[in-house]
Coordinates of C-alpha atoms and ligand atoms in Angstrom, one line a residue:
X27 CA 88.5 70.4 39.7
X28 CA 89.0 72.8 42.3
X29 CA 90.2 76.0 41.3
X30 CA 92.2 78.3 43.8
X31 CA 89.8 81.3 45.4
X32 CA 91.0 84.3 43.3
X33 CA 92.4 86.5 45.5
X34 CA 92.9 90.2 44.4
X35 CA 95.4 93.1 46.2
X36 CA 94.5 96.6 46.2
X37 CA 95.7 99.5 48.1
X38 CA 94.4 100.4 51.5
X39 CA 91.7 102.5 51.8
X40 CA 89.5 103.6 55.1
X41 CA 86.0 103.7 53.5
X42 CA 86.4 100.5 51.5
X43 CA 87.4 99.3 55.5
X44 CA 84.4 100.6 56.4
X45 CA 81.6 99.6 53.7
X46 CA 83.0 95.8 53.1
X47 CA 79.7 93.9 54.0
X48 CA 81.5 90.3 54.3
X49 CA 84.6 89.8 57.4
X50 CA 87.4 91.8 58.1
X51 CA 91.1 90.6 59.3
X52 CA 93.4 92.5 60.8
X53 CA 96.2 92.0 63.1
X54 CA 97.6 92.9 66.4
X55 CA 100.6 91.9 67.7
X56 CA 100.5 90.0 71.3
X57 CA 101.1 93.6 73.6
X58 CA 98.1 94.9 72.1
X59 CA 100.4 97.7 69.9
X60 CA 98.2 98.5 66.7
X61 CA 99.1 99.4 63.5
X62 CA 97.4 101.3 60.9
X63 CA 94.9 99.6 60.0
X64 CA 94.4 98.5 63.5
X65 CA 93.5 101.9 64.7
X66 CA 91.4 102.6 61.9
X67 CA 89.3 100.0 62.7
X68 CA 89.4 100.7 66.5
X69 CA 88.3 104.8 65.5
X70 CA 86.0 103.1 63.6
X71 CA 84.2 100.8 66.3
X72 CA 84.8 103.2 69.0
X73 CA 87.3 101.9 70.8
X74 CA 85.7 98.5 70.5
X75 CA 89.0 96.8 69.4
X76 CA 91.1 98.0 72.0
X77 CA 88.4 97.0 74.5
X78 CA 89.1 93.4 73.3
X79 CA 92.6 93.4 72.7
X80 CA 93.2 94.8 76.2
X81 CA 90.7 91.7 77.6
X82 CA 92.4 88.1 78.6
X83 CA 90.5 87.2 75.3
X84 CA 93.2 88.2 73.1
X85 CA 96.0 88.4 75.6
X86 CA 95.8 84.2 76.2
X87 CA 95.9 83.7 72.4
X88 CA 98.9 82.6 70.5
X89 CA 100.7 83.7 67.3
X90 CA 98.2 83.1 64.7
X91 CA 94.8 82.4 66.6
X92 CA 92.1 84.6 66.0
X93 CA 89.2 86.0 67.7
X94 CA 86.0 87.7 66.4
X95 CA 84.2 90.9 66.5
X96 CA 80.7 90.2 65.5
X97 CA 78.7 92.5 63.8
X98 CA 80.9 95.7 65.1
X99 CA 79.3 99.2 65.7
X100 CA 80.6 101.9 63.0
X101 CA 81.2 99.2 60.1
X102 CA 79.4 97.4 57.6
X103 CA 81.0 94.4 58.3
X104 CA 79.7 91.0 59.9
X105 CA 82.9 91.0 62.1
X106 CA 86.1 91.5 62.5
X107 CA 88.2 88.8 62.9
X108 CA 91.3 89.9 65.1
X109 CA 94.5 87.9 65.0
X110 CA 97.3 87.7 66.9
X111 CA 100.3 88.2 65.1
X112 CA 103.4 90.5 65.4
X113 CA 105.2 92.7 62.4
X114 CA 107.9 90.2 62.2
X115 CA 105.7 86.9 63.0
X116 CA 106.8 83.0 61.9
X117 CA 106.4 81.9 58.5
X118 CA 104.4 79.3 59.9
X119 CA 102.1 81.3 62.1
X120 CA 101.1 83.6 59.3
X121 CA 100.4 80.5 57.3
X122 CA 98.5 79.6 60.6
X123 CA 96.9 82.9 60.4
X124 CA 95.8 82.3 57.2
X125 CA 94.3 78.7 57.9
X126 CA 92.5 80.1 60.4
X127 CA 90.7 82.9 57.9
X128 CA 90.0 80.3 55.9
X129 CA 88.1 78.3 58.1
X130 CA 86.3 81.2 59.8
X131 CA 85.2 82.9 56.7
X132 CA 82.5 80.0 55.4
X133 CA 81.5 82.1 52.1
X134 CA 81.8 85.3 53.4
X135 CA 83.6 87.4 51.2
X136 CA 86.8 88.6 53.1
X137 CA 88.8 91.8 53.5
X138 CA 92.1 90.8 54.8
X139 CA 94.4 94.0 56.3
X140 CA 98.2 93.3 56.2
X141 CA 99.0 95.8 58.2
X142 CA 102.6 96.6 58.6
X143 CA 103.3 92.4 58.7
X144 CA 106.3 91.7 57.1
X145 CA 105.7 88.6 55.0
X146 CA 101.9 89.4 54.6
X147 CA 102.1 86.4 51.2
X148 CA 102.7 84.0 53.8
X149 CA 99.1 84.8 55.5
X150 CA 97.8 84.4 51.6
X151 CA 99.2 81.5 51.1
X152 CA 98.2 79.8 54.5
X153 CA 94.3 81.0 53.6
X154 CA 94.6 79.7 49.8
X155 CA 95.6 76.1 51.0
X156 CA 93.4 76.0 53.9
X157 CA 90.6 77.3 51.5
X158 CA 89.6 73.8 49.7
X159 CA 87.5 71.7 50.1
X160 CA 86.5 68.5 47.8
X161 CA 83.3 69.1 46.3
X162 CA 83.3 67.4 42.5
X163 CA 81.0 64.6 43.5
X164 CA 78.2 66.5 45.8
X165 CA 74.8 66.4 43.8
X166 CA 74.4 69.9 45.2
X167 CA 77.2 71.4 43.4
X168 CA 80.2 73.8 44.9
X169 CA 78.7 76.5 47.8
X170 CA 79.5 79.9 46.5
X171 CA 82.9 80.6 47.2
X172 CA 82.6 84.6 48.5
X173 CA 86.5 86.2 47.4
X174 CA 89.7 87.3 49.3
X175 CA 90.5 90.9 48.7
X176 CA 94.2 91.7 50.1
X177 CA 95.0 95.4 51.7
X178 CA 98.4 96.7 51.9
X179 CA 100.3 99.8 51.3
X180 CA 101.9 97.7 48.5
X181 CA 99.6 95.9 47.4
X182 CA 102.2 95.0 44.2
X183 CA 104.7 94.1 46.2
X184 CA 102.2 91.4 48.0
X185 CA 101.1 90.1 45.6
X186 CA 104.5 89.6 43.4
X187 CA 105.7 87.5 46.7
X188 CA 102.2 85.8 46.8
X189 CA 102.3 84.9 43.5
X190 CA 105.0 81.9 43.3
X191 CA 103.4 80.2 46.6
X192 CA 99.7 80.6 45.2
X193 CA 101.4 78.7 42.2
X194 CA 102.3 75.8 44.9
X195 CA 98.7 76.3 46.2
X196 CA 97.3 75.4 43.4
X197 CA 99.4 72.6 42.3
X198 CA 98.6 71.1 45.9
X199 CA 95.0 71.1 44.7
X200 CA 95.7 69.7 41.7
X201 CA 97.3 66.9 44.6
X202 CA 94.4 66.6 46.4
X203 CA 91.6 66.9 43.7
X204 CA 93.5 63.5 42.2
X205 CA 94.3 62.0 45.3
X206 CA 90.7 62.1 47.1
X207 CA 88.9 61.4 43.9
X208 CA 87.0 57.8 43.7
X209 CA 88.8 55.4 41.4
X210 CA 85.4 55.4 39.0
X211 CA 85.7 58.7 38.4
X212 CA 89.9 58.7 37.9
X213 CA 90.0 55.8 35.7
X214 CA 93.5 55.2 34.6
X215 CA 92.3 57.2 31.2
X216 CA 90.7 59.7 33.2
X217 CA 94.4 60.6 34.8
X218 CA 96.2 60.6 32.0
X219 CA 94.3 63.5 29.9
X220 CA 93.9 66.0 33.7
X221 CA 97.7 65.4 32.8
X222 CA 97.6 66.1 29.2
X223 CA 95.3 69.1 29.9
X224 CA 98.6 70.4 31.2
X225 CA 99.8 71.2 27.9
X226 CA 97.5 74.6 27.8
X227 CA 100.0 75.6 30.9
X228 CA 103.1 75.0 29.0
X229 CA 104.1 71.5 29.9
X230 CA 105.4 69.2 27.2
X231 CA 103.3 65.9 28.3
X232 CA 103.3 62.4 26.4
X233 CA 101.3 60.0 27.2
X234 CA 102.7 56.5 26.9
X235 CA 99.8 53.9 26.2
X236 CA 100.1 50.1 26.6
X237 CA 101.5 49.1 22.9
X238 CA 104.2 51.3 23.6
X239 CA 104.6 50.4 27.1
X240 CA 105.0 46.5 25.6
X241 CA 107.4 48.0 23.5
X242 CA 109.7 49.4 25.7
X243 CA 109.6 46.6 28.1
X244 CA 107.4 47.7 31.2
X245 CA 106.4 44.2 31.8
X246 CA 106.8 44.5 35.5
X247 CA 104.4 47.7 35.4
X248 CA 102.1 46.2 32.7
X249 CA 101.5 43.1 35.2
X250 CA 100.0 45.0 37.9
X251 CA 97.6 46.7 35.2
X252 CA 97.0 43.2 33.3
X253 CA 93.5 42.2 35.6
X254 CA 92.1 45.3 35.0
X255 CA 89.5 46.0 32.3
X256 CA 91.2 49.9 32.2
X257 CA 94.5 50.4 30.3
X258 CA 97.9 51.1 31.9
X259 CA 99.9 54.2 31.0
X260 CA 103.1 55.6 31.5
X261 CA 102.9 59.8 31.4
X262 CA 105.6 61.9 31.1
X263 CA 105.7 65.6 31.7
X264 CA 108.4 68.1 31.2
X265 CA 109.1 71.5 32.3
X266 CA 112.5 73.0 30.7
X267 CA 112.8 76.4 32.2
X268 CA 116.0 76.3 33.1
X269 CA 119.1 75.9 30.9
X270 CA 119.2 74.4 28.1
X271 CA 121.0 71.0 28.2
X272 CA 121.2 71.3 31.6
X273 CA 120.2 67.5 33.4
X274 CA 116.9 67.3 34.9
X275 CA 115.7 66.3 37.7
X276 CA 113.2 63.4 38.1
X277 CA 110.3 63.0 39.7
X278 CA 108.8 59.5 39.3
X279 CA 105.4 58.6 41.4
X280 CA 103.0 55.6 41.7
X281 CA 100.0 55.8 40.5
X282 CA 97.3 52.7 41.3
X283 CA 94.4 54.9 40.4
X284 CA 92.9 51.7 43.0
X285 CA 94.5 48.8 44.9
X286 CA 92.3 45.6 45.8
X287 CA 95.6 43.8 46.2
X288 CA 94.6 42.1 43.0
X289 CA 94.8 37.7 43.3
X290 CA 96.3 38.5 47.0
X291 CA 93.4 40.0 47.7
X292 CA 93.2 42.9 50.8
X293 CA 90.6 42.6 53.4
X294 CA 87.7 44.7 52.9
X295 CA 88.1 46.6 55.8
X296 CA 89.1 50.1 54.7
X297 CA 90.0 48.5 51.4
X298 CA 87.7 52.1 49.8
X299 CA 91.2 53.9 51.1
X300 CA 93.3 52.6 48.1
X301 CA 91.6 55.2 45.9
X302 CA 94.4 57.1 47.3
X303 CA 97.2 54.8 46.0
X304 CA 98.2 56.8 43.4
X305 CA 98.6 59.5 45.4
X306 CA 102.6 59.4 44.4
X307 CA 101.7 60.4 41.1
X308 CA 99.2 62.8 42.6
X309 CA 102.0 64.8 44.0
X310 CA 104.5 64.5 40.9
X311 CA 101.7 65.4 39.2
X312 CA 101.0 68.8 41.0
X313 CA 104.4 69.8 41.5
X314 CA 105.1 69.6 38.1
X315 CA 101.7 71.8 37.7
X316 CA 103.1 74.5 39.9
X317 CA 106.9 74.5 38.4
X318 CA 105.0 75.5 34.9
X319 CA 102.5 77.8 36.6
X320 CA 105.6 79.9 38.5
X321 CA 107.7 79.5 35.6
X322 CA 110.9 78.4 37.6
X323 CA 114.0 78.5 36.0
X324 CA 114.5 74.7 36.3
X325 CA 114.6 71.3 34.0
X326 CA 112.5 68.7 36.0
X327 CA 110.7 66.2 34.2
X328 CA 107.9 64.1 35.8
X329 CA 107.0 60.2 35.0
X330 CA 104.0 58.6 36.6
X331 CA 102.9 54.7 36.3
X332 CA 99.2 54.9 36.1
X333 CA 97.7 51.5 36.8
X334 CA 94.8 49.6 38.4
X335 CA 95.3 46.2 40.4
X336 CA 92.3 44.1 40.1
X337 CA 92.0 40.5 40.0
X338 CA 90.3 38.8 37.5
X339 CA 91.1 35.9 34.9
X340 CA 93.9 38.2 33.3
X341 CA 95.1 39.1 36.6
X342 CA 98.9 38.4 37.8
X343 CA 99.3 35.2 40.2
X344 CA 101.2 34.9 42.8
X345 CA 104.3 32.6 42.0
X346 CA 104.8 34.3 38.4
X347 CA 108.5 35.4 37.2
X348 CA 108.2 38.6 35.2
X349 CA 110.9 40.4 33.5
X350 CA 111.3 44.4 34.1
X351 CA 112.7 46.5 32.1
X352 CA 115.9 46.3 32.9
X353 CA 116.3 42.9 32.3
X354 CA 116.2 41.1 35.8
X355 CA 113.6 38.6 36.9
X356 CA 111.0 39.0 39.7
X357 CA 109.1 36.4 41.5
X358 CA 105.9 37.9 42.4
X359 CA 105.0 36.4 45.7
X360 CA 102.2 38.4 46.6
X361 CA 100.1 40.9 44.0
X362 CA 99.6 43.3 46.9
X363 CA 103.3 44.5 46.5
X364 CA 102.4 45.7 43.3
X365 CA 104.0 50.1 43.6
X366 CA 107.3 48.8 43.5
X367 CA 106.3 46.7 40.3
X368 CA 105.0 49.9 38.5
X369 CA 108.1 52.3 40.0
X370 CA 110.5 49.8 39.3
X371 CA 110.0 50.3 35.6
X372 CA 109.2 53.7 35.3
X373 CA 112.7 54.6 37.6
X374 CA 114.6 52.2 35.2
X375 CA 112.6 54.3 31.9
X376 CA 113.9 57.8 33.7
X377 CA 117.2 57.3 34.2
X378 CA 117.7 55.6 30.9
X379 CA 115.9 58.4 28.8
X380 CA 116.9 61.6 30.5
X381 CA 120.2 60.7 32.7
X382 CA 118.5 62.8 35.3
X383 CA 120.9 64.4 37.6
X384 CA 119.1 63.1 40.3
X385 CA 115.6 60.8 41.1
X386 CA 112.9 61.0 43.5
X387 CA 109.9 59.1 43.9
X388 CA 106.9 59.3 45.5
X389 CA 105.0 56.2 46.6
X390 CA 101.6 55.2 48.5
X391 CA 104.1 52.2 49.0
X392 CA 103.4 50.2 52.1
X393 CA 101.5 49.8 55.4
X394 CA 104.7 49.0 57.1
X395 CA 105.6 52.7 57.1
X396 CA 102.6 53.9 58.6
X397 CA 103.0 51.3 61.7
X398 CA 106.6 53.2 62.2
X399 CA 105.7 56.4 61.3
X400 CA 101.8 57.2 61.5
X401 CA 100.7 60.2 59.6
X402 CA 103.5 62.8 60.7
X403 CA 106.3 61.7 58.9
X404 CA 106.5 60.5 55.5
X405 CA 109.7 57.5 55.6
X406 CA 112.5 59.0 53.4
X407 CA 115.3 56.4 52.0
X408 CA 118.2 57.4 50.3
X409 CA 121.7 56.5 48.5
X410 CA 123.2 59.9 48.8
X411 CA 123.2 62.2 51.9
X412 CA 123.9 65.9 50.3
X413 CA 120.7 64.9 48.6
X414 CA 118.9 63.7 51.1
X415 CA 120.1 66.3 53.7
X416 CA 118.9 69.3 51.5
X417 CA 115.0 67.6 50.8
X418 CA 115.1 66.8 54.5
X419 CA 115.8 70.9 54.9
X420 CA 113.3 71.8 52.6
X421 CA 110.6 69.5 54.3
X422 CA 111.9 71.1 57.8
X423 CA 111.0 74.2 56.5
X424 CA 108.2 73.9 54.9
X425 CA 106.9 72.0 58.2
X426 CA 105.8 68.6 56.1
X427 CA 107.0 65.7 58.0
X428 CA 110.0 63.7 57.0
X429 CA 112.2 61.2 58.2
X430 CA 114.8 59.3 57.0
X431 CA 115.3 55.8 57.3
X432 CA 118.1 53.3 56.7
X433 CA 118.8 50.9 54.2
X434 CA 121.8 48.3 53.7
X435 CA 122.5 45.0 52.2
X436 CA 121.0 43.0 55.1
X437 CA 117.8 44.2 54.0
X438 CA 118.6 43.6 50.5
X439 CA 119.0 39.6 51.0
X440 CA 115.7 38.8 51.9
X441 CA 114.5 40.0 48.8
X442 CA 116.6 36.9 47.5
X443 CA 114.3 34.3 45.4
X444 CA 115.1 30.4 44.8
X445 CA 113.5 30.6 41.1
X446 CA 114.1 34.2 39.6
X447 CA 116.4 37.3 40.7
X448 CA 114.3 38.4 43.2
X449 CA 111.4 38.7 44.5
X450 CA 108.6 41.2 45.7
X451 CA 108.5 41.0 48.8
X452 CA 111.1 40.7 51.8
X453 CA 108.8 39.3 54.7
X454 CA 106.5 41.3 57.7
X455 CA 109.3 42.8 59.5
X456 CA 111.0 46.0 57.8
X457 CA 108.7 45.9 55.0
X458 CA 109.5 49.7 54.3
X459 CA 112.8 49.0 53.8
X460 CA 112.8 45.8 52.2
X461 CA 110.4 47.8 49.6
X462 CA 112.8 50.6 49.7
X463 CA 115.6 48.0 48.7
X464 CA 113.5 46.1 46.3
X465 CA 113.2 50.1 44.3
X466 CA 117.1 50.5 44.8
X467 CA 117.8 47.6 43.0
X468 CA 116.7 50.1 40.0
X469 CA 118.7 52.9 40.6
X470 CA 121.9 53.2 38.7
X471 CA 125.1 53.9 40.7
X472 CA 125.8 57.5 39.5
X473 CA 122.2 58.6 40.1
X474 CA 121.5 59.9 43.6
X475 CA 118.0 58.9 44.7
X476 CA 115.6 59.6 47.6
X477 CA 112.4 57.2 48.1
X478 CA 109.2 58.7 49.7
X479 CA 107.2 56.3 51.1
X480 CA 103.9 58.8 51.8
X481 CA 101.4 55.6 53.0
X482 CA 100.5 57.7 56.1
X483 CA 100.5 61.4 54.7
X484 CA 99.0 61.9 51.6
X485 CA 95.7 61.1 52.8
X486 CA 94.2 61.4 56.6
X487 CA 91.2 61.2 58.6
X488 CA 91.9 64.7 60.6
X489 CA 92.8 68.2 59.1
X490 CA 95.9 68.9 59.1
X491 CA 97.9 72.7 59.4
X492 CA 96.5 73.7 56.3
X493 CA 94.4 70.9 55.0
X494 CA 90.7 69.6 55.9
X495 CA 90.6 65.9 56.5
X496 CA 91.4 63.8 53.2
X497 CA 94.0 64.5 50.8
X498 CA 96.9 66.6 52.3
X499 CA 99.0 67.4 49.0
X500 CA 101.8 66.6 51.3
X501 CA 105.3 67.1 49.4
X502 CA 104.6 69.7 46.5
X503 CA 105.7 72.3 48.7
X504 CA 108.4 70.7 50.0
X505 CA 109.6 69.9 46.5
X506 CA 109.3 72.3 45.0
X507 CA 111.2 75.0 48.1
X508 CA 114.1 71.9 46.8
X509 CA 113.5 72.4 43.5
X510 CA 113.8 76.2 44.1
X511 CA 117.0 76.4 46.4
X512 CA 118.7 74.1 44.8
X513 CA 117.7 73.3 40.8
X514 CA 116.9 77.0 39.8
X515 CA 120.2 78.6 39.0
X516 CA 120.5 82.4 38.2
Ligands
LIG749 N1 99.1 50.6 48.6 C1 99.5 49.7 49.6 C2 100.2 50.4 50.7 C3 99.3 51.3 51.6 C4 98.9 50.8 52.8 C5 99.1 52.6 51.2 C6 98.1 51.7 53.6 C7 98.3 53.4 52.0 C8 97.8 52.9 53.2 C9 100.6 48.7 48.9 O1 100.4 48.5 47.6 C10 100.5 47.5 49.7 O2 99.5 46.8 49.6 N2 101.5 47.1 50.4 C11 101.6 45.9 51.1 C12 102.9 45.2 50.9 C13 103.0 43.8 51.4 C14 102.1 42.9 50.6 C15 104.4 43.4 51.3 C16 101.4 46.2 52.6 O3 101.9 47.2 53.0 O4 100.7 45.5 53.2
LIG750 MN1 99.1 46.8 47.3
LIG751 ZN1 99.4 49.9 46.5

């Protein structure tokens, strides 16, 4: 697992400035005006720093960039990494600012001046996301980490804003440690106890195995798992910190811990990709982590499917009629359209046993949506606009792409089946939707529900704002800014 660099915040102090052996950040806004800290550090280098701020270095930069001192006269330092940023900058470009530490720093340890910024825990929390990378399977082992000491003239004040979005930082690792991991190593088994290790935060988490699965009536998402020589499970995890009896919301995600497209088998062509197929359940899974580890004052409970599609002699054929749990039929035409199979019952189990007040799930759910949409926008499909309107504010803000996408009942034919109630899939064109349509099927009327269909976000092949290439952890901050403006009352 990879754990968040600890980051401590202490009060300023000019010969702790002075003697830090590993980098120093500090900030100047675009004009070149220093604060405190700035002037220290340019008494301190004699004049060095206002050589270089004055230069078309620093003056062609933009809000966030930064540019490095090496080895500057008068300090023990290794260099001073200068960036441009004003008192009053962007949310985003201090979490730019803070990317762009994170990359520079290598294993230096760092010294990181706030200055007189006004949201310095933005800056922290850009660094701590931009800080990861995957190392669980290098022979080598993890490089050492050097650490991330904070200066400010409230230093308590920092790091009381810092601490609720280092709490989202982590549960994005938690997201991308799941996500990027190879599907040998997160067996279905493996999955469900990193989620049952969740209990030591404070979740409640129960872990629904196959028996009881067959019990309840998850045949749909007990068909995909059926050619696999690794059991299926249903995990649910609850957070109750906000009012008691109050209804929850639900998060429900996919997780096909690997995809080969079973009996319809994929090409194998990129087909090592689908260890990210559960990414769904990756982000349901850290969101849920970072509503127990800020304590928010909200009821959200979290259901993942946790499957494997394989073919073998056990596997589901195409042309089989299974029953979900609900009751209506489905033709399975093709094995490859297997996350709608797993959601479908796991949507239908949420609703039924916790009457959320409203759904959302998260889904790895078809190539369809990364032909429309590439890898900026996740597709977002909906049955209720004040719902979808405020997660589409929340994405906005939070800068993870998001766009919504229609649905209707001309969609919803092609789903029709000559043998059973429907079946799994709707044809080539509109595949997002008809997926999308197939899920909605499963939603109860008085339950508004959004659809993510992340195919072509939670995973890429180039870095991102504040991830290195691989696993993004796209969504758990956007969920959980929705979770926090609109599910945590006073
Ligand atoms: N897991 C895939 C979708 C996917 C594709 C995720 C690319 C990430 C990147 C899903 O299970 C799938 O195979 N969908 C099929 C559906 C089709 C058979 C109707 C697809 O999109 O091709
Ligand atoms: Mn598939
Ligand atoms: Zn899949």
């Amino acid at each position: 697992m990879t754990a968040l660099t600890p980051m401590s915040f202490v009060q300023t102090d000019i010969d702790q400035i002075a003697g830090h052996a590993g980098r120093v950040a500090v900030t100047v806004d675009a004009t070149g005006k220093m604060n405190p800290s700035a002037r220290r550090i340019n008494k301190l280098t004699k004049g060095a720093l206002e050589r270089l701020v004055q230069s078309t270095k620093f003056t062609d930069l933009k809000p966030g960039d930064v540019l490095s001192m090496g080895y500057p006269t008068g300090m023990a330092a290794e260099a001073v990494d200068v960036v441009q940023l004003a008192n009053n900058a962007d949310v985003h470009d201090l979490r730019k600012a803070g990317a762009n530490l994170a990359k520079q720093r290598g294993e230096a340890d760092l010294l990181v001046l706030t200055g007189g910024l006004r949201k310095s825990a933005e800056l922290c929390f850009g660094l701590a996301m931009r800080d990861y990378s995957f190392e669980d399977n290098k022979s080598k082992g993890k490089p050492r980490k050097g650490s991330v000491t904070v200066m400010a003239s409230t230093p308590d004040e920092v790091k009381a804003a810092a601490e609720p979005l280092l709490a989202i930082a982590d549960g994005a690792f938690m997201t991308r440690d799941l996500t990027n991991e190879p599907a040998n190593v997160l067996t279905t088994t493996e999955f469900a106890d990193r989620l049952a290790a969740m209990k030591s935060i404070g979740l409640e988490v129960e872990v629904l195995d196959d028996a009881k699965l067959e019990k309840l009536g998850m045949r749909t998402l007990l068909s995909v798992g059926q050619g696999s020589a690794s059991p299926s499970y249903v995990v649910v995890m609850k957070w109750n910190g906000g009012k008691k009896g109050t209804a929850p919301l639900a998060l429900v995600g996919k997780g096909v811990v690997f995809d080969t497209g079973g009996i319809s088998l994929k090409p194998g062509a990129g087909m090592e990709d689908m260890t990210m197929d559960m990414g769904g359940a990756g982000v349901v899974s850290g969101v849920m982590r970072s509503l127990a580890l800020r304590k928010a004052k909200a009821n959200v409970v979290g259901l993942v499917g946790i499957v494997e599609n394989m073919p073998s002699g056990t596997a589901t054929r195409p042309g089989d009629v299974i029953k979900t749990m609900k009751g209506d039929t489905v033709e399975v035409i093709n094995t490859d359209a297997e996350g709608r199979l797993v959601l479908c019952d796991v949507m239908w189990y949420a609703q039924e046993q916790f009457k959320p007040a409203a759904m959302i799930d998260l889904a790895t759910l078809t190539g369809a949506i990364v032909v429309g949409l590439g890898h900026e926008n996740a597709g977002v499909f909906s049955n209720n606009d004040t719902l979808c309107n405020a997660f589409l504010k929340a994405a906005g803000a939070e800068k993870e792409g998001a766009w919504r996408m229609p649905m209707g009942a001309g969609y919803d034919k092609l789903l029709e089946s000559r043998i059973a109630d429907m079946k799994n899939i709707g044809g080539r064109n509109g595949g997002a939707v008809t997926a999308a349509q197939f899920l909605g099927r499963f939603v109860k009327d008085e339950t508004p529900w959004i659809h993510l269909d992340i195919a072509g976000v939670a995973s890429v092949k180039e870095e991102t704002a504040l991830a290195p290439k691989g696993a993004t952890g796209w969504g758990v901050a956007s969920l959980n800014r929705l979770i926090s403006d609109h599910y945590e009352g006073e």
